[in-house]
mmCIF file of C-alpha atoms in Angstrom:
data_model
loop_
_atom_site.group_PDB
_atom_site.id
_atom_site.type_symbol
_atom_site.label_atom_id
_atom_site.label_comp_id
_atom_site.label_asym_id
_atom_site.label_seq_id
_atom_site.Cartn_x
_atom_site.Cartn_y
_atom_site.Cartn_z
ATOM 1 C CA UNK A 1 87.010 -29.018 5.306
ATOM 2 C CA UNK A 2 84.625 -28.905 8.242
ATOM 3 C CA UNK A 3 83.839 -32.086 10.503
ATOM 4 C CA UNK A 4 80.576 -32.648 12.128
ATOM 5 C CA UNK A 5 81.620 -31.819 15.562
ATOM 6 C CA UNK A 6 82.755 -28.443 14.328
ATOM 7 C CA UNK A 7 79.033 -27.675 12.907
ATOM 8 C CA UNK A 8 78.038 -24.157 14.484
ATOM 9 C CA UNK A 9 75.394 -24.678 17.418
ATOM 10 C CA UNK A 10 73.121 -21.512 16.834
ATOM 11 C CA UNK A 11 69.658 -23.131 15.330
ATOM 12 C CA UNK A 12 67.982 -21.228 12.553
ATOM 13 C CA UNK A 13 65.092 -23.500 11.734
ATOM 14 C CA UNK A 14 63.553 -23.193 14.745
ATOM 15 C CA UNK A 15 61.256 -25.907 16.772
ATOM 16 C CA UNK A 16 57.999 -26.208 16.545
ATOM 17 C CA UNK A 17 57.908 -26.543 12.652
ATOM 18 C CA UNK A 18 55.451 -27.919 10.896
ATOM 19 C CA UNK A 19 57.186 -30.698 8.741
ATOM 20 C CA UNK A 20 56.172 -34.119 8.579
ATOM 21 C CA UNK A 21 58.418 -36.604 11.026
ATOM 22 C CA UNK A 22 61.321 -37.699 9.939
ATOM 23 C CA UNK A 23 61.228 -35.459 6.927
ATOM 24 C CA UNK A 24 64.652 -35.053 4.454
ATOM 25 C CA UNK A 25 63.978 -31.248 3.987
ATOM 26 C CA UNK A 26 64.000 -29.828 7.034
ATOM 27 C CA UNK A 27 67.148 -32.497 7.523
ATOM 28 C CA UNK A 28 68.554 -30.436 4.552
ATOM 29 C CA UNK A 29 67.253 -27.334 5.886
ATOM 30 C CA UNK A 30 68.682 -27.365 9.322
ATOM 31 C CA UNK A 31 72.115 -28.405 7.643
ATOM 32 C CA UNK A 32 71.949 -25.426 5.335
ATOM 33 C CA UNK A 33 71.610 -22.885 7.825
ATOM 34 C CA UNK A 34 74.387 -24.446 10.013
ATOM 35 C CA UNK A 35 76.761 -24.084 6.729
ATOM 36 C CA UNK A 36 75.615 -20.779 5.822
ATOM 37 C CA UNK A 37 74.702 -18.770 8.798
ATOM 38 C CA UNK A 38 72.077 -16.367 8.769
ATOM 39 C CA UNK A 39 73.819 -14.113 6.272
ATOM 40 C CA UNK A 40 71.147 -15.279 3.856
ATOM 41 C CA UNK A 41 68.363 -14.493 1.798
ATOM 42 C CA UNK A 42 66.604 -17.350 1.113
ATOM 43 C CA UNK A 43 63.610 -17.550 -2.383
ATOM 44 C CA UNK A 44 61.322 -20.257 -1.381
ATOM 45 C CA UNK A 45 58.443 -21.132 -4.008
ATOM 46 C CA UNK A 46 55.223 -23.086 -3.966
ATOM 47 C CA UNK A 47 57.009 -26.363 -2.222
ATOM 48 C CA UNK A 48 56.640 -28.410 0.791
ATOM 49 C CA UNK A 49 59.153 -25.752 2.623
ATOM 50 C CA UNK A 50 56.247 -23.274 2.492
ATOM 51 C CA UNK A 51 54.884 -25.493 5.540
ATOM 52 C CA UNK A 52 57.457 -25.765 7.200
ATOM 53 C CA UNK A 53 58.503 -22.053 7.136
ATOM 54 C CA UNK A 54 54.850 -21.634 8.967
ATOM 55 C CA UNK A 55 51.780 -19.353 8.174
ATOM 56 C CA UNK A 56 52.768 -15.708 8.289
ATOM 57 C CA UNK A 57 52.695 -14.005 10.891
ATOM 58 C CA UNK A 58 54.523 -16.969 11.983
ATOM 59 C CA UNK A 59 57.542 -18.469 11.274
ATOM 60 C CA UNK A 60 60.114 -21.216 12.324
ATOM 61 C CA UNK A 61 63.046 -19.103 9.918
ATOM 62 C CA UNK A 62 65.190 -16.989 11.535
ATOM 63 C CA UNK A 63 66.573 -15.852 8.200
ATOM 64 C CA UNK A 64 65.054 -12.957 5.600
ATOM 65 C CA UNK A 65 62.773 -15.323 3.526
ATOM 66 C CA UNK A 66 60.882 -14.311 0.107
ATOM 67 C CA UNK A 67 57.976 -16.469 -1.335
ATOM 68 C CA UNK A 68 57.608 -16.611 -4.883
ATOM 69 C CA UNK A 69 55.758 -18.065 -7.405
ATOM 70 C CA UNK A 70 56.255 -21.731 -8.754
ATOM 71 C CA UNK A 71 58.024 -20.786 -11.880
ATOM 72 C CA UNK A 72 59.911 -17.562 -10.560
ATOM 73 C CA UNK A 73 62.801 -18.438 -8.028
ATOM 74 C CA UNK A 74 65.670 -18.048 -10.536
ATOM 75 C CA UNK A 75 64.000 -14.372 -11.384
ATOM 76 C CA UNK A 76 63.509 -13.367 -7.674
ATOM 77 C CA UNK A 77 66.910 -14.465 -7.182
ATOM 78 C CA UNK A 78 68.172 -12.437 -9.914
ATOM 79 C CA UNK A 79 66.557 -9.371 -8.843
ATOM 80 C CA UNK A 80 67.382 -9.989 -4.717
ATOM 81 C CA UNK A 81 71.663 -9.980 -6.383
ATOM 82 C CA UNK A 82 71.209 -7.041 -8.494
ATOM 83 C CA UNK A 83 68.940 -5.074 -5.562
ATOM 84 C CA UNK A 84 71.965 -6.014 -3.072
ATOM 85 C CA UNK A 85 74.703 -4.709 -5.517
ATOM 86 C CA UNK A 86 73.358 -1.592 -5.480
ATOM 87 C CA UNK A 87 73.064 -1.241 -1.867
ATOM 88 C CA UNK A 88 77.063 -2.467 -1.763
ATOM 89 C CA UNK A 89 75.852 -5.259 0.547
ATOM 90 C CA UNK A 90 78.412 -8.549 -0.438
ATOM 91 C CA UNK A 91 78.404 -10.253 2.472
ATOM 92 C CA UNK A 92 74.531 -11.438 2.305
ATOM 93 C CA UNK A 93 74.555 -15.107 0.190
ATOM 94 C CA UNK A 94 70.951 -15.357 -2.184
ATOM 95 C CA UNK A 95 69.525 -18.747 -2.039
ATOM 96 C CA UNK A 96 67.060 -20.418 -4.234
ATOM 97 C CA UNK A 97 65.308 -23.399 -2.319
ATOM 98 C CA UNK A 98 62.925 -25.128 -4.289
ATOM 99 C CA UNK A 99 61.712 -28.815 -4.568
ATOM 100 C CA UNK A 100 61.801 -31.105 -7.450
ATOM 101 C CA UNK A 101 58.583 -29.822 -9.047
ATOM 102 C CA UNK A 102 59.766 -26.363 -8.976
ATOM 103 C CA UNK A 103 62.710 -27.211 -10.245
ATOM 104 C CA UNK A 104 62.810 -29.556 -13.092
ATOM 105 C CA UNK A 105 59.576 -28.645 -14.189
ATOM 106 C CA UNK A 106 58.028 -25.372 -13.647
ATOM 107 C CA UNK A 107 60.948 -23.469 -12.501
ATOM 108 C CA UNK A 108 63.689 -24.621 -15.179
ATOM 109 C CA UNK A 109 63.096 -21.767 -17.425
ATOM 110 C CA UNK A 110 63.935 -18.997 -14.693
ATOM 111 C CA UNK A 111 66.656 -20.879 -13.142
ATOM 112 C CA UNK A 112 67.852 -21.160 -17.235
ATOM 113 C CA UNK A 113 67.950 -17.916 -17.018
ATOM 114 C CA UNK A 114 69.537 -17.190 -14.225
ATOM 115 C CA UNK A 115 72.311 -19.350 -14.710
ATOM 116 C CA UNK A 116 72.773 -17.576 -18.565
ATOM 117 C CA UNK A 117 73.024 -14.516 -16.626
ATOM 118 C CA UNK A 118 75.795 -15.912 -14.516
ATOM 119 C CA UNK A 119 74.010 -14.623 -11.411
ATOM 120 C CA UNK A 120 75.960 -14.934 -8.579
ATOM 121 C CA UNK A 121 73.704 -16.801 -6.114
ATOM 122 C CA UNK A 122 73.320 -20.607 -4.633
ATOM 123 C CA UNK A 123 69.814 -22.374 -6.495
ATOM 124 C CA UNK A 124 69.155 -25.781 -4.308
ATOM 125 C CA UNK A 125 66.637 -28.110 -5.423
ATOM 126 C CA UNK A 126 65.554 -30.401 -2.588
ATOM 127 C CA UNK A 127 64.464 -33.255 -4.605
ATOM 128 C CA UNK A 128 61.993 -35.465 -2.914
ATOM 129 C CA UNK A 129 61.079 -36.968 -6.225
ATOM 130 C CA UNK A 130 57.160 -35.771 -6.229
ATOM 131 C CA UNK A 131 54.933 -32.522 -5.750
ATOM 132 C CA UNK A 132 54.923 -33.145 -1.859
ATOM 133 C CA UNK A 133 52.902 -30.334 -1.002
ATOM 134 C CA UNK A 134 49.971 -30.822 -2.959
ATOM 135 C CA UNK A 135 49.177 -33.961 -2.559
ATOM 136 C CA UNK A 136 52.114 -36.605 -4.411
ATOM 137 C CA UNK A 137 51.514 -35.773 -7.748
ATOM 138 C CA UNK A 138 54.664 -37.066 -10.288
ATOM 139 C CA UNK A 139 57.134 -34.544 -11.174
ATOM 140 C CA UNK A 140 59.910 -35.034 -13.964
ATOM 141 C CA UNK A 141 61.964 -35.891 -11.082
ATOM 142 C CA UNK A 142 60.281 -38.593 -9.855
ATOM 143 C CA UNK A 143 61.924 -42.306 -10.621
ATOM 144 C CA UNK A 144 60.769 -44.887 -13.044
ATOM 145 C CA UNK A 145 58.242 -47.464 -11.237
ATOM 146 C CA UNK A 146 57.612 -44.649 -8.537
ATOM 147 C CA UNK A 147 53.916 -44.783 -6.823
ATOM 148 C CA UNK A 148 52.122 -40.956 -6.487
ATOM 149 C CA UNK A 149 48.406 -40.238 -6.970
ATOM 150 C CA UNK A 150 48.907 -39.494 -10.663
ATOM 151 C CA UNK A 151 51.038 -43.032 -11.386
ATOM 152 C CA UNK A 152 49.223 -45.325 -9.525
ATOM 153 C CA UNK A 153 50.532 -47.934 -11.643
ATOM 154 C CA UNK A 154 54.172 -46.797 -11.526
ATOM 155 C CA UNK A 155 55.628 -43.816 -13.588
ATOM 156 C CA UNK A 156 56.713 -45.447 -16.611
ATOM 157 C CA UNK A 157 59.276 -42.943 -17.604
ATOM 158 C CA UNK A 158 63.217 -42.034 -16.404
ATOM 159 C CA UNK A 159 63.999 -39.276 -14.090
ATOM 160 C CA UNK A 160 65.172 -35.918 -15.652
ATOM 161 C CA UNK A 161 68.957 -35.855 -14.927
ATOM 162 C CA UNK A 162 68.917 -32.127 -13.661
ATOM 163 C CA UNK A 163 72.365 -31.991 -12.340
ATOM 164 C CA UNK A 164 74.254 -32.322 -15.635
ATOM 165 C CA UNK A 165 71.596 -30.229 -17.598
ATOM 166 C CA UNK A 166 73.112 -27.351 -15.027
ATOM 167 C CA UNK A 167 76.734 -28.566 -16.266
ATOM 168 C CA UNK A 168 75.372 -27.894 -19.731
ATOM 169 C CA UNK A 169 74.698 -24.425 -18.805
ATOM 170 C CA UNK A 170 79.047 -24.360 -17.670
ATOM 171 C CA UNK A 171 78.165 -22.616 -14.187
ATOM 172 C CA UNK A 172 81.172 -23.071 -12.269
ATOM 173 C CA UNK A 173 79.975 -25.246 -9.564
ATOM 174 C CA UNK A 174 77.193 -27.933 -9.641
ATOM 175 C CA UNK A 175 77.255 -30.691 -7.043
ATOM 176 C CA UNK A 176 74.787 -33.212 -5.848
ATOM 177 C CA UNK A 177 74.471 -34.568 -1.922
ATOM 178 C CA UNK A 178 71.949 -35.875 0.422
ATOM 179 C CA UNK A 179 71.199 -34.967 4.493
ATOM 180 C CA UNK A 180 72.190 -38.550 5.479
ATOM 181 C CA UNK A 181 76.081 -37.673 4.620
ATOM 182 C CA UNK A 182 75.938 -34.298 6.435
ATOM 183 C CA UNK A 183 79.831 -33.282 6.660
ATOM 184 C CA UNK A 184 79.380 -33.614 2.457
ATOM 185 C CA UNK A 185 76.673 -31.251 2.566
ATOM 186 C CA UNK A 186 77.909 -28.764 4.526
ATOM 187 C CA UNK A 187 81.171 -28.643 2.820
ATOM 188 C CA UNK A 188 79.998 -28.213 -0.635
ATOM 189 C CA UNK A 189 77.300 -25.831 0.369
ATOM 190 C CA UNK A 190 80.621 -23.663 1.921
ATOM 191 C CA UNK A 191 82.766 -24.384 -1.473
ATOM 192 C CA UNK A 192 79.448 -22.431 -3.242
ATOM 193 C CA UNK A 193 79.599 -19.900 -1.069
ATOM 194 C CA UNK A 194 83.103 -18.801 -2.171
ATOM 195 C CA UNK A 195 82.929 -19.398 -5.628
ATOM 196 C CA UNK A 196 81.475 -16.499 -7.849
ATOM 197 C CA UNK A 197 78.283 -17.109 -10.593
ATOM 198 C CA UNK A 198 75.672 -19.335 -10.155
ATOM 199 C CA UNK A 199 75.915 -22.665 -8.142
ATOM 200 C CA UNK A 200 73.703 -25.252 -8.363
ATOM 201 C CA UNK A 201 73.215 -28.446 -5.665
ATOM 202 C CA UNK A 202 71.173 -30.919 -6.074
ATOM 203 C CA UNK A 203 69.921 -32.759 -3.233
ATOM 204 C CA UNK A 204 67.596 -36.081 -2.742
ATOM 205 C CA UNK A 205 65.863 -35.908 0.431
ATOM 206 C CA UNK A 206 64.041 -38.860 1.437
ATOM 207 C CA UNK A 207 60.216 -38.333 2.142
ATOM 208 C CA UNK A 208 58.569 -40.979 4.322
ATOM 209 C CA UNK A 209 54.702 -39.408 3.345
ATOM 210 C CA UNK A 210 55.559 -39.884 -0.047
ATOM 211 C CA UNK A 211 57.733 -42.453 -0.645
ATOM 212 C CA UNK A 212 56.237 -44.719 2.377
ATOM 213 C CA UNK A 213 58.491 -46.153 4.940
ATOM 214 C CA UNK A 214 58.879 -45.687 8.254
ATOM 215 C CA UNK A 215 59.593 -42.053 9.669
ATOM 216 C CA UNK A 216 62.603 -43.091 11.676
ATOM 217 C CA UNK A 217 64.154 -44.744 8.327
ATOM 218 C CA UNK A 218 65.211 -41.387 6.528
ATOM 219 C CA UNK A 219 68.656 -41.295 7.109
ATOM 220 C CA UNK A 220 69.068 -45.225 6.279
ATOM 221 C CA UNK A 221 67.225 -44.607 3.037
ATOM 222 C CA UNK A 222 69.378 -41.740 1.979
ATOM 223 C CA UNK A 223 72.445 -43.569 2.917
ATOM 224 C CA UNK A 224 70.989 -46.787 0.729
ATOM 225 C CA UNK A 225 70.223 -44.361 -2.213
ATOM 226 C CA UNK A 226 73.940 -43.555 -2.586
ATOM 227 C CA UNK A 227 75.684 -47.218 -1.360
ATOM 228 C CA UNK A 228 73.462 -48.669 -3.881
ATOM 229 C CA UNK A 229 74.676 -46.133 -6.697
ATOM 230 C CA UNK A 230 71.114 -44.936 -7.539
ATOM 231 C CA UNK A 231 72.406 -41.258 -6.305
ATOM 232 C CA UNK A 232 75.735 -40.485 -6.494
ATOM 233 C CA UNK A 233 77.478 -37.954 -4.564
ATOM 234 C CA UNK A 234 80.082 -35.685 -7.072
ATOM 235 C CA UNK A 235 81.113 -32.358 -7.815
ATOM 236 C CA UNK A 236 81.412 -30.560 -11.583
ATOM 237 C CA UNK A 237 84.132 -27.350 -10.683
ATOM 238 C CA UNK A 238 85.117 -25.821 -13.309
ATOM 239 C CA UNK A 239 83.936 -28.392 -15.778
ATOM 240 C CA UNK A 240 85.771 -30.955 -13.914
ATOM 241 C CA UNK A 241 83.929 -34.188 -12.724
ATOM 242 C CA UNK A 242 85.180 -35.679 -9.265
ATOM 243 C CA UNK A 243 83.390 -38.089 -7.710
ATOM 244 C CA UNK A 244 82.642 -37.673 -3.713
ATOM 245 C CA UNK A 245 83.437 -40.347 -0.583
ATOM 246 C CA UNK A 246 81.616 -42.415 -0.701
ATOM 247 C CA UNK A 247 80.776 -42.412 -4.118
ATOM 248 C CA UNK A 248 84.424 -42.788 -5.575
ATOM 249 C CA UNK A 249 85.133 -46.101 -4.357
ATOM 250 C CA UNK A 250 81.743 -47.190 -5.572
ATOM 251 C CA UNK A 251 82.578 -47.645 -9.493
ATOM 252 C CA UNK A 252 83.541 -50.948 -9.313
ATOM 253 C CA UNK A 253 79.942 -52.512 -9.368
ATOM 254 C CA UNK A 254 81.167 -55.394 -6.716
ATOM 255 C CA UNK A 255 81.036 -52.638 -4.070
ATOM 256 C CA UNK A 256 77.642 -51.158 -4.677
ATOM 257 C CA UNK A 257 74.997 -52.811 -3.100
ATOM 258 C CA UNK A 258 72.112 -54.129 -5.112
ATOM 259 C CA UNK A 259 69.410 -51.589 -5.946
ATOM 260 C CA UNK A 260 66.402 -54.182 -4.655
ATOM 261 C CA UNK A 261 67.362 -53.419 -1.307
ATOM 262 C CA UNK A 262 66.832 -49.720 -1.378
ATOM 263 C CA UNK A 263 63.807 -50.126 -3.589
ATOM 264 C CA UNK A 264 62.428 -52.964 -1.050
ATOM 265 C CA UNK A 265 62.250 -50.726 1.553
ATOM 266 C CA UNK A 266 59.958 -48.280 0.616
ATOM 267 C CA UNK A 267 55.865 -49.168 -0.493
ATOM 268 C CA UNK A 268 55.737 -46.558 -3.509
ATOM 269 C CA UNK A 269 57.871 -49.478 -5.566
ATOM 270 C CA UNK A 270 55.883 -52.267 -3.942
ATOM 271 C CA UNK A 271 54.282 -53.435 -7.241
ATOM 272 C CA UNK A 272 57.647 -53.657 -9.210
ATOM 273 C CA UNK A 273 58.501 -57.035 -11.684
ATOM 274 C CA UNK A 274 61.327 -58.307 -11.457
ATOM 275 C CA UNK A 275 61.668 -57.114 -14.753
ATOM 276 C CA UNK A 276 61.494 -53.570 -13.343
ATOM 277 C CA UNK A 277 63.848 -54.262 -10.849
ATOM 278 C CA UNK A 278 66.650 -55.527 -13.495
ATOM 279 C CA UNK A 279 65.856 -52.471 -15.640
ATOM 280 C CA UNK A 280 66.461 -50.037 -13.184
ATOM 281 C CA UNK A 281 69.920 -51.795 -12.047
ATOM 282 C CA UNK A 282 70.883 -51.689 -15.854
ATOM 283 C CA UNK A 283 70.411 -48.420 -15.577
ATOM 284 C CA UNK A 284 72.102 -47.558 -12.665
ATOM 285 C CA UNK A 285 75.236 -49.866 -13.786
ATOM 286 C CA UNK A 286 75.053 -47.233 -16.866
ATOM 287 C CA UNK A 287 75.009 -44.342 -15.439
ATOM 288 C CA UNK A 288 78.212 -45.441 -13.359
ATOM 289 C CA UNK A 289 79.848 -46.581 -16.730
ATOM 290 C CA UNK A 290 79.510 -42.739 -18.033
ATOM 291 C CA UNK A 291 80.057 -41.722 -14.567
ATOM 292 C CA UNK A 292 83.510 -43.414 -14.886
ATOM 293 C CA UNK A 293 84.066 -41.883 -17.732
ATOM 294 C CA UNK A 294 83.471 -37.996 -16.659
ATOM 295 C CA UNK A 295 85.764 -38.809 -13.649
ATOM 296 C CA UNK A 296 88.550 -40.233 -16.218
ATOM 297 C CA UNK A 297 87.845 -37.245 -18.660
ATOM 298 C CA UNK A 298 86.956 -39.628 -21.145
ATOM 299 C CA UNK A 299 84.014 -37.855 -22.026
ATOM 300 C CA UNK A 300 82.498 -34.282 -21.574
#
């Protein structure tokens, strides 16, 4: 178990990047590479990470990077593991990076796939709960009531629940996190690492551009999405549920904080009802009901 001050001090996501400020990505990014190393290949497809790798021939990676297609990262993936079996090269860890859109959406049947293969590699989806790069259109990750240029109403339907449609593949290691709880990040990304198959992690990075708040508010946002029990932080080894600090002293509803304040503070959910604001807390209390249950094996 790692602690922040023990986080390695070689950078590779270099300055001078081109992300927006205060952007949850390149949060996640940085983190990545300081709990990995640069004993990675990384599969990067159509995504908001495409600017901030840089126009070739420049780059702010210090890593062996691969663009791909949309739909393709779980396939590229596959093919990177099998190419570095036959070269007897084990020490090299294959990562899939791809955002919400080419994840949930587009990508899902390659990453199937993949994960049916049992490929032994890492697939993250960054999940900044819209198509970022081109331009804030919805994804099926983005929440109910959410703002982007193709809801500009409100989406009207629920988030895809990508995390446990992994489980459903029984991979041995799905996990969800977020940059603003950094040591949890790291740790799990390390766990992957060491465990053989396919790993998934799920992570919600806040997006000021999109999700419109302040740039210096990223870090309070994340930490908001998981006190108020809208993301929770857990692990699925094995098949086993465990819930993640500080997640697992969050089931008893009395010590999550009420979802209007982390909806308040961002502009995409600025024309909620208060109807839409009870709905979504029903939901949330739900989804900590079967949450209770998973970590009390009461269900599978």
């Amino acid at each position: 178990m790692v602690t922040i001050k023990e986080f390695p001090k070689e950078e590779y996501l270099l300055k001078g990047h081109a992300a927006c400020a205060g952007c949850g990505p390149s949060i996640a990014l940085r983190l990545l590479f300081k709990a990995l190393g640069n004993k990675v290949i990384m599969v990067v497809p159509a995504c908001c990470t495409t600017v901030i790798q840089g126009p070739y021939p420049y780059t702010s990676f210090a890593v062996p990077l691969q663009n791909m297609l949309f739909e393709a990262t779980g396939a590229t993936c596959s093919g990177i593991v099998a190419a570095l079996k036959i070269r007897g090269l084990e020490d090299i860890t294959v990562v899939g990076w791809a955002g919400d859109g080419g994840t949930v959406d587009i990508g899902i049947q390659a990453l199937s796939g993949a994960a049916e293969r049992e490929t032994n590699f890492i697939y993250i989806c960054y999940d900044n709960e819209a198509y970022g790069n081109t331009g804030l259109q919805r994804s099926g990750a983005t929440p109910y009531g959410a703002w982007t240029t193709t809801t500009p109403t409100g989406k009207r339907e629920r988030k895809k629940n990508m995390p446990l449609i992994m489980a459903a593949h029984k991979i041995p290691y799905v996990a969800t996190a977020c940059p603003s709880y950094p040591v949890d990040f790291v740790n799990k990304l390390r766990k992957a690492r060491e465990i053989r198959g396919t790993k998934y992690i799920h992570v919600l990075t806040p997006c000021p551009t999109g999700w419109r708040y302040d740039t210096s508010k990223t870090v309070e946002i994340g930490r908001l999405a998981v006190q108020t029990g809208i993301w929770a932080l857990y692990e699925i080894e094995n098949g086993r549920f465990r819930l993640n600090s500080p997640s697992d002293r969050l089931i008893d509803k009395s010590k999550r904080k009420p979802v209007r304040e982390y909806l308040a503070m961002q502009d995409r959910f600025r024309h909620l009802t208060e109807a839409d604001i009870e709905k979504i807390q029903q939901w949330v209390d739900e989804d900590w009901e079967y949450y209770r249950k998973l970590a009390s094996n009461e269900c599978v």
